[in-house]
Amino acid sequence: MAESKNQGGVSDSRSEELFRQLVTCGICLQLYVDPVALLDCLHLACGSCAKQWLKSSELCHQCRGPVRGVHDSHHTLAVVEAYQSVAPNSGLCQERTPEITSVLRSQYKPGQQFNIGGGDEVNSDGSPSELPDTEYEGEESYESSQAYSGEIQL
C-alpha cells in the first residue's frame, strides 16, 4: 500500500510527525500548556514546566545556554490549537487529562514573572507573588504532589 503524499511531496505520516514536534514540550514531552519562550535562545516549554525547571537552574533545558527571562509564546499557542483541531484524536491530544491541565494552569498564569535559579516568585512590579511555591523534582514527585479532589495519573 502506497503512502499518501501532501502537496509538498511529504508523506502524511511525516507531516504529522513534523507538526507533532512543533507542539511538544521538551521537558514533559507532552502538548504545550501555556507555552513560553526562554530568552535569549527562544527554546520553548510549557509555562509551568519552565517555571519548575528554572527554579533550580539558570540554563535552558534544551541547549544549556543561560536564560535571562521568559516570554509567553502566543504564536506557539496558536500552533497548538491548530494541531488540536486537525488531530483531536491523536495520542498527544489525549495524553493529558483536563484535571492535569487545570493543575498546570494554576501553577503558571500567562504573563506571570518568576525568578530564575531560585528564590520567590515576583509580580511584574517586583512585589512577591501570591501563588504557592512548588519544587520541580521530576515526574514522579510531580504526580504525588498534586492535590485536588481525585487522583491524578499520567
PDB file of C-alpha atoms in Angstrom, residues 25 31 44 51 60 62-63 66 72 80 87 96 98 100-101 120 122:
ATOM      1  CA  CYS A  25       7.332  20.418  25.315  1.00  0.00           C
ATOM      2  CA  LEU A  31       1.429  19.015  24.296  1.00  0.00           C
ATOM      3  CA  LEU A  44      10.053  26.571  24.195  1.00  0.00           C
ATOM      4  CA  LYS A  51       8.800  27.712  35.928  1.00  0.00           C
ATOM      5  CA  CYS A  60      17.919  26.230  29.126  1.00  0.00           C
ATOM      6  CA  GLN A  62      17.485  22.134  25.646  1.00  0.00           C
ATOM      7  CA  CYS A  63      20.694  23.995  24.719  1.00  0.00           C
ATOM      8  CA  PRO A  66      21.902  30.944  30.082  1.00  0.00           C
ATOM      9  CA  ASP A  72       4.658  33.947  26.534  1.00  0.00           C
ATOM     10  CA  VAL A  80      -1.002  24.005  19.455  1.00  0.00           C
ATOM     11  CA  ALA A  87      -5.664  15.882  15.132  1.00  0.00           C
ATOM     12  CA  ARG A  96      -3.120  14.835  29.475  1.00  0.00           C
ATOM     13  CA  PRO A  98      -8.379  18.151  31.824  1.00  0.00           C
ATOM     14  CA  ILE A 100      -3.877  17.851  34.993  1.00  0.00           C
ATOM     15  CA  THR A 101      -4.155  20.732  32.518  1.00  0.00           C
ATOM     16  CA  ASP A 120      10.484  33.664  45.396  1.00  0.00           C
ATOM     17  CA  VAL A 122       7.653  38.057  41.693  1.00  0.00           C
TER      18      VAL A 122
END
